[in-house]
Short mmCIF file of C-alpha atoms in Angstrom, two decimals:
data_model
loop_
_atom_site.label_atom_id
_atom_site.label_comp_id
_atom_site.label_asym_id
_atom_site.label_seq_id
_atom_site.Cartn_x
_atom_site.Cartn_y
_atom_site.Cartn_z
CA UNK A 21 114.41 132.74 126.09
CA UNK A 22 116.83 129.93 125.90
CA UNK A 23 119.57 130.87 122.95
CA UNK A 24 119.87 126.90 122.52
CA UNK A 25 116.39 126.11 122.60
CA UNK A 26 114.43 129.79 121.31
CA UNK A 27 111.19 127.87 121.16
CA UNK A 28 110.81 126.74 124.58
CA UNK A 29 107.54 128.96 126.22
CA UNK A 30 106.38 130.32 122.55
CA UNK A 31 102.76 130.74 122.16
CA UNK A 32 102.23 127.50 119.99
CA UNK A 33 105.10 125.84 118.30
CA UNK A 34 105.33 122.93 116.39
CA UNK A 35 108.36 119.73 115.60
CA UNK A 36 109.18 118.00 111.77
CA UNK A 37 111.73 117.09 110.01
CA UNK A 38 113.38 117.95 106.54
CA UNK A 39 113.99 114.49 104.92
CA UNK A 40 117.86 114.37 104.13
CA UNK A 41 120.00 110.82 103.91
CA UNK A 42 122.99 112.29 105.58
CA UNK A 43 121.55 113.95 108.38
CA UNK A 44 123.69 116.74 107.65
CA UNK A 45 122.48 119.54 105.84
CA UNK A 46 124.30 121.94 103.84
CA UNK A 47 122.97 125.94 104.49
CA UNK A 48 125.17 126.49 101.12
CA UNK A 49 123.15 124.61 98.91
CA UNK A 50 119.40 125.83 100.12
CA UNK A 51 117.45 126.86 96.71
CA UNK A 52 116.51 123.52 95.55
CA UNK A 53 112.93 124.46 95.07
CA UNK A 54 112.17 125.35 91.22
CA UNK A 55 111.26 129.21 91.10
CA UNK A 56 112.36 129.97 94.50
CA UNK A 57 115.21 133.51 94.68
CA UNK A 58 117.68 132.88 97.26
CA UNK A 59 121.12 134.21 98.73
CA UNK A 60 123.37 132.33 100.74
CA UNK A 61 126.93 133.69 101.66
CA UNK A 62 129.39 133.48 104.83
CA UNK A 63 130.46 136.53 106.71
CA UNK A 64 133.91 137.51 105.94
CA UNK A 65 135.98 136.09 108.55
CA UNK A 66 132.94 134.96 111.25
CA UNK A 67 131.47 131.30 110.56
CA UNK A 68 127.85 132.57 110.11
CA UNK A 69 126.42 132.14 106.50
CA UNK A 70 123.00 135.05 105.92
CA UNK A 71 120.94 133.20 103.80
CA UNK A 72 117.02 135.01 102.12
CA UNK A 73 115.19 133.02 99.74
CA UNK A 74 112.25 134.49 97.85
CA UNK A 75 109.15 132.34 96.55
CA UNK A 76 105.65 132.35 95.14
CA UNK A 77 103.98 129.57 95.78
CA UNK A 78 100.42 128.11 94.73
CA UNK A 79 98.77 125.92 97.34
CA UNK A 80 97.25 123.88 94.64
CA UNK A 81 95.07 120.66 96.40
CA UNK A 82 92.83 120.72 93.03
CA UNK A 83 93.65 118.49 89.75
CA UNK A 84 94.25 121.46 88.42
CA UNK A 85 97.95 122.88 86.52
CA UNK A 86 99.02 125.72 89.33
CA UNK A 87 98.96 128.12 86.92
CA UNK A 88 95.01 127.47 86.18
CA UNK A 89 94.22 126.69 90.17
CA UNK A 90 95.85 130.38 90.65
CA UNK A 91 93.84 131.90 87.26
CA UNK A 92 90.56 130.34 89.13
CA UNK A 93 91.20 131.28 92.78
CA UNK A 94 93.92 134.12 92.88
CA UNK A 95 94.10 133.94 97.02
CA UNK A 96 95.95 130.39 96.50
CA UNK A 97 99.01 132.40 95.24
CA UNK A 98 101.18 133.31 98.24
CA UNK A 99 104.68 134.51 98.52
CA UNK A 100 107.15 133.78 100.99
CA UNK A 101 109.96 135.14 102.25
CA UNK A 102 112.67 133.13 104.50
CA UNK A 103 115.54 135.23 106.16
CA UNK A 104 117.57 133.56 109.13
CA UNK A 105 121.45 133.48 109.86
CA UNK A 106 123.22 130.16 110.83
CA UNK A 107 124.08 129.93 114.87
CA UNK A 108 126.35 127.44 117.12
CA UNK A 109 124.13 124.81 118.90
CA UNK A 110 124.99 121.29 119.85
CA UNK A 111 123.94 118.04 118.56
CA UNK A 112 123.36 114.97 119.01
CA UNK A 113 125.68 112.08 117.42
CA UNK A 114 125.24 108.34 118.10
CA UNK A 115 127.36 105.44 117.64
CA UNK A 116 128.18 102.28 118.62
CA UNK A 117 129.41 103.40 122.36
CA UNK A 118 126.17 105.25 123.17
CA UNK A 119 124.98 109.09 122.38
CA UNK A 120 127.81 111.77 121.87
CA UNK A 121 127.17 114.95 121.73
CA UNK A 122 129.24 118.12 120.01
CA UNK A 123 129.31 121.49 119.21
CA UNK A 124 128.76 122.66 115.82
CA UNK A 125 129.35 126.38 114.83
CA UNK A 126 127.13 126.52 111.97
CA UNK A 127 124.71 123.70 113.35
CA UNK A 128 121.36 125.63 113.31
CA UNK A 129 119.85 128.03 110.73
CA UNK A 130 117.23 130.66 112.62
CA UNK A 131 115.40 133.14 111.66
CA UNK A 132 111.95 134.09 109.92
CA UNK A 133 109.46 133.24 107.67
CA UNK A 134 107.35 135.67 106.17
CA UNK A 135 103.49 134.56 104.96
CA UNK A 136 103.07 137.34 102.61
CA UNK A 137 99.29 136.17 101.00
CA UNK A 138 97.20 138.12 98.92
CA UNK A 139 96.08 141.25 99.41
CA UNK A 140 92.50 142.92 99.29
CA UNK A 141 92.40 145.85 97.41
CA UNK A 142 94.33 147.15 93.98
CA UNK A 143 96.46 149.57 96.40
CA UNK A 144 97.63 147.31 98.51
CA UNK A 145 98.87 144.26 95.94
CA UNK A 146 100.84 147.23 94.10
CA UNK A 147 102.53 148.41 97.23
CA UNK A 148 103.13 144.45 97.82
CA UNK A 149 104.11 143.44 94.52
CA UNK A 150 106.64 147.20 94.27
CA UNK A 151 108.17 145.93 97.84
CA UNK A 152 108.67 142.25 96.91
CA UNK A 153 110.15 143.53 93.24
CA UNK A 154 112.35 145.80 95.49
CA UNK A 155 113.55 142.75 97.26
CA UNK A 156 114.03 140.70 94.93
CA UNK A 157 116.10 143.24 93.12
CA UNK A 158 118.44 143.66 96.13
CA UNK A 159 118.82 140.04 96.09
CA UNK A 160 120.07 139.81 93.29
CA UNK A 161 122.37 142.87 93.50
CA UNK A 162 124.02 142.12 96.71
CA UNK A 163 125.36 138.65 95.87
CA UNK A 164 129.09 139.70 96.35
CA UNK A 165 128.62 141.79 99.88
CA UNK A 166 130.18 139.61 102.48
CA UNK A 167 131.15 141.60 105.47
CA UNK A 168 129.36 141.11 108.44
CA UNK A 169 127.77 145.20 108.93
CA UNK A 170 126.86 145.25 105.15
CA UNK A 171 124.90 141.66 105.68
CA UNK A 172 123.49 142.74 108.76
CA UNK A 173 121.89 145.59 107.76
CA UNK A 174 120.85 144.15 104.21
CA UNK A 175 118.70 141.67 106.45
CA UNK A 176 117.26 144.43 108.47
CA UNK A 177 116.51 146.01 105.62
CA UNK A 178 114.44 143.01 104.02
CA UNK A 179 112.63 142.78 107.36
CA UNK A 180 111.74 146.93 107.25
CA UNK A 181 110.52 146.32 103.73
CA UNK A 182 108.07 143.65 104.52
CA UNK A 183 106.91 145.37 107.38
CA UNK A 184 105.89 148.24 104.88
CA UNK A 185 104.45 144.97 102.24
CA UNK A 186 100.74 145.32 103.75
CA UNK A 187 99.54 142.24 105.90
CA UNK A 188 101.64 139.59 106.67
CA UNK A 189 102.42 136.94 109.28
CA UNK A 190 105.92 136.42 110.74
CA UNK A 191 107.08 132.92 111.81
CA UNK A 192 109.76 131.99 113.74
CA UNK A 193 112.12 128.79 112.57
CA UNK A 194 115.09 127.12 112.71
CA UNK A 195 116.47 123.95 110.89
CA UNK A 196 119.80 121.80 112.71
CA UNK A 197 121.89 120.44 110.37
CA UNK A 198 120.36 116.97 111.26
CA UNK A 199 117.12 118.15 110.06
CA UNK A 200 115.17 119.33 113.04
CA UNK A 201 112.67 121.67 112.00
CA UNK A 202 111.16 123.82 114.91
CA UNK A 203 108.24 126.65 114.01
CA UNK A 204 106.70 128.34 116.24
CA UNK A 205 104.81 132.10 117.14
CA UNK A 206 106.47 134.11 119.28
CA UNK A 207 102.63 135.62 119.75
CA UNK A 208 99.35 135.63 118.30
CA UNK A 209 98.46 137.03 115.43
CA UNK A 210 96.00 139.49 115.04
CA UNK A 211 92.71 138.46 113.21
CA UNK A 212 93.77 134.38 113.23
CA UNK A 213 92.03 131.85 115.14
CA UNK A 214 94.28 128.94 116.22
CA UNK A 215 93.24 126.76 113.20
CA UNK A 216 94.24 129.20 110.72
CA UNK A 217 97.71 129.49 112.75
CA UNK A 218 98.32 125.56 112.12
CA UNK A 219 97.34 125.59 108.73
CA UNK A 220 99.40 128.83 108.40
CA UNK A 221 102.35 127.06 110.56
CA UNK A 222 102.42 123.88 107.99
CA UNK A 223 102.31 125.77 104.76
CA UNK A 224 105.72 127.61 106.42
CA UNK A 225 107.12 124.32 107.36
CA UNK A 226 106.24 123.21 103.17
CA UNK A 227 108.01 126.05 102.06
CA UNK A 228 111.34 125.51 104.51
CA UNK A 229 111.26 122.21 102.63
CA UNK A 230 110.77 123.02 99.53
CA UNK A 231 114.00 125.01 99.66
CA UNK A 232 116.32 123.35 101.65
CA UNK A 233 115.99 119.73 100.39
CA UNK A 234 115.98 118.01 96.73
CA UNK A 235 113.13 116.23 96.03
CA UNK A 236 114.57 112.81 95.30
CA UNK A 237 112.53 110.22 95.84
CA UNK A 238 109.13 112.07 95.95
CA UNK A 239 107.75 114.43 93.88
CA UNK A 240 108.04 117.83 94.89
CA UNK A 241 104.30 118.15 95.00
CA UNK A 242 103.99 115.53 97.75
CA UNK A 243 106.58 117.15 100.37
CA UNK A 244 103.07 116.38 103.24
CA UNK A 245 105.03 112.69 103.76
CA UNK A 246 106.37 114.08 106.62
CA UNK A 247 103.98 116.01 108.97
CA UNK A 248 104.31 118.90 111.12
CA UNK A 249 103.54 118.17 114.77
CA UNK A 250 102.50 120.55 117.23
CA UNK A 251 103.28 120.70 121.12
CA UNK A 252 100.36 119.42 122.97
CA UNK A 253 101.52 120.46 126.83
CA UNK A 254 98.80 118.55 128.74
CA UNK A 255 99.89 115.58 126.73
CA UNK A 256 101.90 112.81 128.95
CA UNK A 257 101.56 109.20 127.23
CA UNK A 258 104.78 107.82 126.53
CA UNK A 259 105.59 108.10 122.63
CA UNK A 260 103.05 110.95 122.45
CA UNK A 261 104.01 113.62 125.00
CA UNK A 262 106.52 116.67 123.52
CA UNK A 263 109.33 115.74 122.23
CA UNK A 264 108.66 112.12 121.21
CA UNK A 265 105.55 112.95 119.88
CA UNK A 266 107.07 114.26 117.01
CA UNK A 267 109.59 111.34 116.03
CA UNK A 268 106.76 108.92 116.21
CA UNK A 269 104.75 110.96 113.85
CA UNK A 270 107.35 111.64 111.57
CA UNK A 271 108.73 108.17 111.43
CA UNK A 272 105.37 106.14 110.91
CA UNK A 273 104.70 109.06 108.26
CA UNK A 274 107.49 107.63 106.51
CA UNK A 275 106.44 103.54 106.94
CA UNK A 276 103.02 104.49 105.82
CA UNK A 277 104.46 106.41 102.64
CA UNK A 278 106.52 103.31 102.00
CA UNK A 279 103.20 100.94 102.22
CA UNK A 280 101.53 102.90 99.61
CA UNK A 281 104.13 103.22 96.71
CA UNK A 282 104.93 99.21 97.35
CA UNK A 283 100.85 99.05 97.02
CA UNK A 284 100.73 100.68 94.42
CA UNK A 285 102.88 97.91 92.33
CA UNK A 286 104.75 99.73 89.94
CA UNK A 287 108.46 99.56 89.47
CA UNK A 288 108.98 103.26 89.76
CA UNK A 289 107.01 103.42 92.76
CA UNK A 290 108.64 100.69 94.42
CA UNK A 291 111.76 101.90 93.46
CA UNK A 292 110.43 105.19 95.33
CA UNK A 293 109.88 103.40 98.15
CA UNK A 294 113.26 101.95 98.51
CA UNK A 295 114.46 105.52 98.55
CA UNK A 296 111.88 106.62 100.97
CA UNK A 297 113.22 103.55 103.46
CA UNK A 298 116.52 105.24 103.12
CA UNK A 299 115.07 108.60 104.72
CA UNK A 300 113.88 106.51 107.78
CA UNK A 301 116.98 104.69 108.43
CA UNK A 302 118.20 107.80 108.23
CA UNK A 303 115.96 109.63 110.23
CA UNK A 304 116.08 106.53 113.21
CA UNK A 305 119.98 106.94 113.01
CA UNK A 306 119.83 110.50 113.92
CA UNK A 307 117.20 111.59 115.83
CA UNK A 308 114.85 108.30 117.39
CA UNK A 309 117.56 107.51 120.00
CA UNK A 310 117.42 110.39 122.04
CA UNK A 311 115.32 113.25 122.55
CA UNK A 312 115.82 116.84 123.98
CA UNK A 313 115.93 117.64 127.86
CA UNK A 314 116.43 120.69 129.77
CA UNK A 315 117.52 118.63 132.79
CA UNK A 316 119.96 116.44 131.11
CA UNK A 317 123.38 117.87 131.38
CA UNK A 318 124.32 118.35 127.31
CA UNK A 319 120.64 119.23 127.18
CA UNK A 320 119.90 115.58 125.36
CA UNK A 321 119.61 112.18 126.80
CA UNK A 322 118.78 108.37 125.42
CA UNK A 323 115.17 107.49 124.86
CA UNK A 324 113.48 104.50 123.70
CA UNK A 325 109.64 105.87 124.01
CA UNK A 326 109.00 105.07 120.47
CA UNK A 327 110.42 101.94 119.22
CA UNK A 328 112.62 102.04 116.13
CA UNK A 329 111.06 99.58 112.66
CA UNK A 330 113.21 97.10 111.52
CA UNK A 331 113.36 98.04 107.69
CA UNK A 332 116.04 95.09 106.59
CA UNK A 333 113.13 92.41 105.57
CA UNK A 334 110.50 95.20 104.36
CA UNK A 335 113.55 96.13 101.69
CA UNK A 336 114.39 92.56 100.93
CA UNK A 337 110.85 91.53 100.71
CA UNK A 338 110.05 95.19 97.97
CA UNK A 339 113.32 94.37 96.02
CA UNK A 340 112.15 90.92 95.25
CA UNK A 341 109.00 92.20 94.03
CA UNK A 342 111.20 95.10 92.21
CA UNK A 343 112.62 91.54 90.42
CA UNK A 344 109.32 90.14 89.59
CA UNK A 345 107.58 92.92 88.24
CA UNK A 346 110.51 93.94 86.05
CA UNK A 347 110.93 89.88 84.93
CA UNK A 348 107.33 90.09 83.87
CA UNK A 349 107.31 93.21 82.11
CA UNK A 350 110.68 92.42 80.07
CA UNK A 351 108.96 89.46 78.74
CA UNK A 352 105.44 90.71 78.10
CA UNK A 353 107.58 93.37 75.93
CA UNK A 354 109.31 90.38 74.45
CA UNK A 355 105.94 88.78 73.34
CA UNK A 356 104.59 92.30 72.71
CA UNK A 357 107.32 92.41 69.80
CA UNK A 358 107.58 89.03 69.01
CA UNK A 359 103.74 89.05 68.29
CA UNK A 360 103.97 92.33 65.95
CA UNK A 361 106.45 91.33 64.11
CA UNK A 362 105.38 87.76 63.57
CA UNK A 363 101.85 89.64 62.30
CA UNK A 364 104.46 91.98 59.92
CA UNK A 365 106.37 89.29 58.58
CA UNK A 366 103.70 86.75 57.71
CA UNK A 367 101.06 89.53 55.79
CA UNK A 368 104.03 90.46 54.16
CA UNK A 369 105.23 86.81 53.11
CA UNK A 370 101.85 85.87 52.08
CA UNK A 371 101.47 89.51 50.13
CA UNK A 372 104.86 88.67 48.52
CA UNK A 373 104.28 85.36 47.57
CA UNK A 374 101.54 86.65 45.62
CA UNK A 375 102.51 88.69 43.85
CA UNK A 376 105.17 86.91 43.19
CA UNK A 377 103.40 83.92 41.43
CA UNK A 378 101.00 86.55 40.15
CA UNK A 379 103.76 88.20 38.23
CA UNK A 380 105.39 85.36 36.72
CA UNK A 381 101.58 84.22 34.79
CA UNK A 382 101.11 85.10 31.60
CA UNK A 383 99.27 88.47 31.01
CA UNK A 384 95.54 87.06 30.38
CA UNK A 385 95.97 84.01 33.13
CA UNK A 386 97.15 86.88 35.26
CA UNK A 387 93.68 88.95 34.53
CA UNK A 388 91.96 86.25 35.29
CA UNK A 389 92.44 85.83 38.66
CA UNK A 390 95.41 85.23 41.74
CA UNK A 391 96.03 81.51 40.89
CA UNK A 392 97.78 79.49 43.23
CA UNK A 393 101.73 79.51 43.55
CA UNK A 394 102.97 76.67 43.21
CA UNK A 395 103.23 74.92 46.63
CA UNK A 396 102.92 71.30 45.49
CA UNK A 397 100.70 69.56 47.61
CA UNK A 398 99.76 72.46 49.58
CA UNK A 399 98.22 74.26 46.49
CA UNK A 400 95.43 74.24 48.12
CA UNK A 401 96.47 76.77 50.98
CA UNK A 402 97.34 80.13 48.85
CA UNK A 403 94.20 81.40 48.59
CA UNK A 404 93.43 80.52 51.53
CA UNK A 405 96.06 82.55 53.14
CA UNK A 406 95.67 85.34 50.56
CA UNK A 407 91.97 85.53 51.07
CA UNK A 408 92.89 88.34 53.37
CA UNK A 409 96.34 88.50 54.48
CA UNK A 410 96.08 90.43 57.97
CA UNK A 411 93.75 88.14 58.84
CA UNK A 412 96.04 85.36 57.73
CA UNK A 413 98.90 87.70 59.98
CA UNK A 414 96.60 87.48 63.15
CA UNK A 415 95.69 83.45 62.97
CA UNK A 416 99.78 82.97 62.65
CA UNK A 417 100.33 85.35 66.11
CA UNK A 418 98.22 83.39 67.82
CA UNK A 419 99.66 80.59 67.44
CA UNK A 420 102.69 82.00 67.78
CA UNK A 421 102.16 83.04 70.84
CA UNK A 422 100.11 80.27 72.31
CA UNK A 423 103.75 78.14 72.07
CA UNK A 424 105.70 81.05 73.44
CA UNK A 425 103.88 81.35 76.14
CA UNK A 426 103.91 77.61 77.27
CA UNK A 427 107.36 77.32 76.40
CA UNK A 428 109.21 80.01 76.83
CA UNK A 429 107.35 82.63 79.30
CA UNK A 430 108.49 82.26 83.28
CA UNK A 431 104.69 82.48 85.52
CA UNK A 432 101.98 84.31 84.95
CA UNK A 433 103.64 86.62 82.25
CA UNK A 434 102.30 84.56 79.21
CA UNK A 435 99.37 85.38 76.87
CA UNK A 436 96.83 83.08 79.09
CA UNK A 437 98.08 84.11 82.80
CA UNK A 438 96.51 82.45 85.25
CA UNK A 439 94.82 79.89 82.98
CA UNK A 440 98.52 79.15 82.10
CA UNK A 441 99.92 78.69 85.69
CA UNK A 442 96.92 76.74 86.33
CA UNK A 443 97.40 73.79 83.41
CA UNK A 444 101.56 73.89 84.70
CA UNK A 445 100.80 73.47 88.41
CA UNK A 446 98.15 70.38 87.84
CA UNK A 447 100.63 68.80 85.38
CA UNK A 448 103.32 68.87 88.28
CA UNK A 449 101.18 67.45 90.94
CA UNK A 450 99.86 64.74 88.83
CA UNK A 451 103.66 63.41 87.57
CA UNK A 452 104.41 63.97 91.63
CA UNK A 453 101.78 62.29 93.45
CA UNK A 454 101.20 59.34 90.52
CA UNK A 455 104.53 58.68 88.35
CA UNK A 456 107.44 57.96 90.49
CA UNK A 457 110.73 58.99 89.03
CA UNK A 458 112.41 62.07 87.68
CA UNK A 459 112.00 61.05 84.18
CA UNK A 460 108.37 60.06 84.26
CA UNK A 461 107.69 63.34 85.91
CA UNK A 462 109.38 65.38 83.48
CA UNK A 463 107.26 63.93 80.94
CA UNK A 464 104.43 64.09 82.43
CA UNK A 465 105.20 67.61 82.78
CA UNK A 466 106.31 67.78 79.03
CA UNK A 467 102.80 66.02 77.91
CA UNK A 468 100.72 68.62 79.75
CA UNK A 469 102.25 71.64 78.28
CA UNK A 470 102.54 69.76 74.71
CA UNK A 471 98.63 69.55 74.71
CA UNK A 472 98.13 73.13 76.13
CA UNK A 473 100.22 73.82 73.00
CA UNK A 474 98.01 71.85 70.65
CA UNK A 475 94.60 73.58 71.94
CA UNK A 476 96.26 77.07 70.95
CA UNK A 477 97.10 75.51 67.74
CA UNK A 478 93.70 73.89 67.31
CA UNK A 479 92.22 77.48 67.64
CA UNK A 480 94.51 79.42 65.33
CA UNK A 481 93.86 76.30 63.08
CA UNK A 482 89.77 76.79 63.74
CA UNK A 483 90.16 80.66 62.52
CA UNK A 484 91.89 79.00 59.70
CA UNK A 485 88.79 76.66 58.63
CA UNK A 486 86.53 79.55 58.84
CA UNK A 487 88.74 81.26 56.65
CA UNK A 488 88.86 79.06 54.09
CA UNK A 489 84.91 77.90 54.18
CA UNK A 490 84.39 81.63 53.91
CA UNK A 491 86.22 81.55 50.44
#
């Protein structure tokens, strides 16, 4: 087996990637999943780092809370168990005079991945959960043991313990610093048809995920944006065969991710996808220029099999929507208040001027019944308006709003949309294509929007009449 390459000639092994901006992961900082046990420290004076992490996951596809999904069917709780030491390899860097490649001490993280699922008796998920309990105990006692025997053997250990957990699988990985991800099976497994293997394969390649990168711009639920590919050997198109199958996967994975959240319209989701175009520029910077050969001399050379997306316009083009959608939500929020408190303010005015005048009568006049307050010529309109004052509150917000909207608002952001945008667009053709002049046109303009103005006035001055016939 080739040290550089350990998954050359496995039984069935599989290409992804572990989203990261940098393209330089740090082994250190592994144990960014929530719930997940880990240990990561360097040998004393060697540049390996030992790192085990320890999780129980739920493979939860149902709309269900994990916790109920696992109540329901128990088998979807599995645990997992990751132990692997960093290695040298080479890798790949490219740059403005071409690819470059160097050796990195610590560039690869290999090892295992135990599939530890659920056992089928009472017996044998005590002797599971007593071995796991074991290790996770020894975890978390051996945090300050850095010398390369004691490290050594505490991983053999682990691996002698899980041997003794009951039925398991045992997967072999490892994850470059660039985020690489090769799994494969050194063998088959006993009692698992090739299907089962794959599905195994990509819940491993979840997990290795789950633990080595933050979940920044997805949720951690979602970590299927970037797929797991598997070696097809008879395979030979260009962009599908070996080792470019996998980048073109993994890199329309991404675009398609990026359609959906912009799709989807909202400004958290399109901010999303903003952060998802940062993993592919990433992942193009790193690893779509070249791919691995056994014939090249540094084991690499330049490929242009899959051709790389040109993300500059697709960002432009999602940040201007980013502006539009967050223009039109500040100022339906704007009319949103401006409407409640208008409602407030005028119930309360006409409750205030009631009582007001109310109090100021003399004590039978004041038994006899509201009166009017005193508003000269506009007597007349008190009991109107006090006839029922949120009523009286709702008429006035619809007004209000009918002038804010054809005033104030920018597009279709205003209480009548489209209807709105409509009335605007035929005001400016008409002052275009029949008054000459800038100054005719702008009144034109002015005219149009005066009398949309005046038809929401006649209507909150209809609910009005009603009002008052009602009396």
């Amino acid at each position: 087996m080739n040290p550089a390459e350990p998954w050359k000639g496995a039984f069935r092994s599989y290409a992804g990637w572990v989203p990261n901006v940098r393209s330089h992961l740090s082994f250190s900082m592994i144990g960014a999943a929530r719930g997940a046990q880990t240990f990561t420290l360097p040998m004393h004076g060697e540049p390996v780092r030992v790192v085990l992490v320890l999780q129980r996951r739920v493979v939860n596809d149902f709309p269900l809370p994990g916790w109920a999904a696992e109540r329901l069917i128990p088998d979807l709780a599995v645990n997992w168990l990751l132990e692997a030491e960093t290695a040298a390899t080479t890798l790949p860097v490219g740059g403005p005079t071409g690819l470059r490649i160097e050796r990195d001490r610590q560039g690869m993280l290999r090892g295992r991945v135990y599939f530890l699922p659920r056992q089928d008796t009472r017996a044998d998920r005590a002797r599971q959960e007593a071995v796991l309990a074991n290790v996770s105990h020894e975890i978390e006692s051996r945090k300050s043991r850095r010398s390369r025997a004691g490290l050594r053997a505490f991983r053999a250990e682990v691996r002698e313990r899980v041997e003794l957990s009951g039925r398991h699988v045992a997967i072999e990985f490892a994850l470059m610093r660039t985020g690489e991800c090769r799994v494969w099976f050194e063998r088959p497994a006993f009692g698992m048809s090739r299907v089962r293997l794959d599905r195994v394969a990509e819940q491993a390649y979840y997990f290795i995920k789950d633990v080595v990168h933050d979940h920044t711009h997805h949720d951690p639920s979602s970590d299927q944006i970037t797929p797991l590919v598997r070696y097809r050997p008879g395979e030979t198109e260009p962009g599908h065969a070996h080792e470019a199958a996998w980048r073109r996967e993994t890199l329309w994975s991404l675009s398609r991710e990026v359609e959906r959240l912009n799709r989807e319209g909202g400004l958290t989701s399109q901010r999303r996808s903003l952060g998802i175009i940062a993993y592919a520029e990433a992942f193009q910077a790193s690893l779509m220029g070249h791919i691995r050969d056994a014939d090249a001399p540094e084991g690499f050379r330049s490929s242009s099999s899959v051709h790389d997306f040109d993300f500059k316009h697709l960002k432009d083009s999602i940040k201007a929507d980013i502006d539009v959608n967050a223009t039109r939500l500040s100022q339906r929020v704007q009319v949103a208040i401006a409407g409640a408190a208008t409602f407030v303010s005028t119930t309360a005015l006409v409750s205030s001027l009631v009582s007001a005048h109310n109090g100021g009568l003399p004590a039978p006049e004041r038994d006899a019944g509201r009166g009017v307050a005193g508003l000269g010529g506009l007597d007349w309109l008190l009991p109107v308006l006090d006839w029922n004052p949120a009523v009286t509150g709702l008429a006035a917000t619809i007004l209000l709003l009918g002038l804010i909207s054809y005033f104030l608002l920018d597009g279709r952001a205003g209480v009548f949309n489209a209807a709105q945008c409509v009335i605007s667009q035929f005001g400016r053709a008409l002052s275009v294509t029949v008054i000459r002049g800038p100054r005719a046109q702008w009144l034109v303009d002015l005219a149009f929007h005066f009398v949309a103005a005046t038809v929401a006035a006649a209507l909150a001055a209809l609910c009005v009449a009603v009002i008052a016939n009602a009396l």
